[in-house]
Coordinates of C-alpha atoms in Angstrom, one line a residue:
X236 CA 113.2 17.9 -61.4
X237 CA 114.6 14.0 -61.4
X238 CA 117.9 13.2 -62.7
X239 CA 119.8 10.1 -63.2
X240 CA 117.2 8.1 -65.0
X241 CA 119.9 5.1 -66.5
X242 CA 118.6 1.8 -66.7
X243 CA 120.6 -0.7 -66.0
X244 CA 123.9 0.9 -67.9
X245 CA 126.6 -2.0 -67.4
X246 CA 129.7 -0.8 -65.3
X247 CA 132.5 -2.5 -63.7
X248 CA 132.7 -1.3 -60.0
X249 CA 135.3 -3.0 -57.5
X250 CA 132.9 -3.0 -54.4
X251 CA 132.7 -5.2 -51.5
X252 CA 135.0 -7.8 -53.8
X253 CA 132.2 -7.5 -56.4
X254 CA 133.4 -6.5 -59.7
X255 CA 130.4 -6.2 -62.1
X256 CA 127.6 -4.3 -61.0
X257 CA 124.9 -2.4 -63.0
X258 CA 124.8 1.5 -62.5
X259 CA 121.1 2.2 -62.4
X260 CA 121.5 6.1 -61.8
X261 CA 124.1 8.7 -61.8
X262 CA 124.1 12.2 -60.3
X263 CA 126.9 14.7 -59.8
X264 CA 128.3 13.0 -56.2
X265 CA 126.4 9.5 -56.4
X266 CA 125.8 6.3 -58.3
X267 CA 123.2 3.7 -57.6
X268 CA 124.4 0.2 -58.4
X269 CA 122.6 -2.9 -58.1
X270 CA 123.9 -6.5 -58.2
X271 CA 120.8 -9.2 -58.3
X272 CA 118.7 -8.2 -55.6
X273 CA 120.6 -5.6 -53.6
X274 CA 120.8 -1.8 -54.2
X275 CA 123.6 0.1 -53.2
X276 CA 124.3 4.0 -53.1
X277 CA 127.8 5.1 -53.3
X278 CA 129.5 8.2 -53.1
X279 CA 131.9 8.9 -55.8
X280 CA 134.2 11.1 -53.7
X281 CA 135.2 8.4 -51.5
X282 CA 133.9 5.2 -52.7
X283 CA 131.8 4.7 -49.4
X284 CA 128.7 2.7 -50.0
X285 CA 125.8 1.8 -48.4
X286 CA 123.1 -0.8 -48.8
X287 CA 119.7 1.1 -49.8
X288 CA 118.0 -2.5 -49.8
X289 CA 116.8 -5.5 -51.1
X290 CA 114.3 -6.4 -53.7
X291 CA 112.7 -10.0 -54.5
X292 CA 114.0 -10.3 -57.9
X293 CA 116.0 -7.7 -59.8
X294 CA 115.5 -3.9 -59.4
X295 CA 114.0 -2.4 -62.6
X296 CA 114.3 1.7 -62.1
X297 CA 116.4 4.2 -59.8
X298 CA 116.7 8.0 -59.7
X299 CA 118.8 10.4 -57.5
X300 CA 117.0 13.7 -57.3
X301 CA 118.5 16.8 -58.8
X302 CA 119.0 18.3 -55.3
X303 CA 120.4 14.9 -54.3
X304 CA 118.3 15.0 -51.2
X305 CA 116.5 11.7 -52.0
X306 CA 116.8 8.5 -54.4
X307 CA 114.1 6.1 -55.4
X308 CA 114.4 2.5 -56.5
X309 CA 111.5 0.5 -57.8
X310 CA 111.1 -3.5 -58.5
X311 CA 108.7 -5.7 -56.8
X312 CA 108.1 -2.8 -54.6
X313 CA 109.8 0.8 -53.8
X314 CA 112.3 2.1 -51.8
X315 CA 112.7 5.8 -51.4
X316 CA 115.7 7.1 -49.2
X317 CA 116.0 10.6 -47.8
X318 CA 118.7 12.8 -46.7
X319 CA 121.3 11.2 -48.5
X320 CA 123.9 14.2 -48.4
X321 CA 123.0 14.4 -44.4
X322 CA 123.7 10.6 -44.1
X323 CA 127.6 11.2 -45.7
X324 CA 128.4 14.4 -44.6
X325 CA 128.1 12.7 -40.7
X326 CA 130.1 9.5 -41.9
X327 CA 132.8 12.0 -43.5
X328 CA 132.8 14.0 -40.0
X329 CA 133.0 10.8 -38.3
X330 CA 136.5 9.8 -40.5
X331 CA 137.9 13.3 -39.8
X332 CA 137.6 12.7 -36.4
X333 CA 139.7 9.5 -36.1
X334 CA 142.7 11.2 -37.9

């Protein structure tokens, strides 16, 4: 089962100095956002962002799997990003080791 199929729902997010990004998908822990041709995955808990990729033209659709192990974004092509949880857990461990 796939969740989070919200096509271009407008939201304001203060990300990287950009305040007007489109929310494309949402799950319990993540958002997929885009601004023009760039697509980002945001961890809600920490507001951490990673760039999923870029398209020629705006992306049209995005989804996050129900188990949050992958997401997919489509536009002039398709990007499938695996192991979402693993990436952010590794980053959180690195952040806590600095303290």
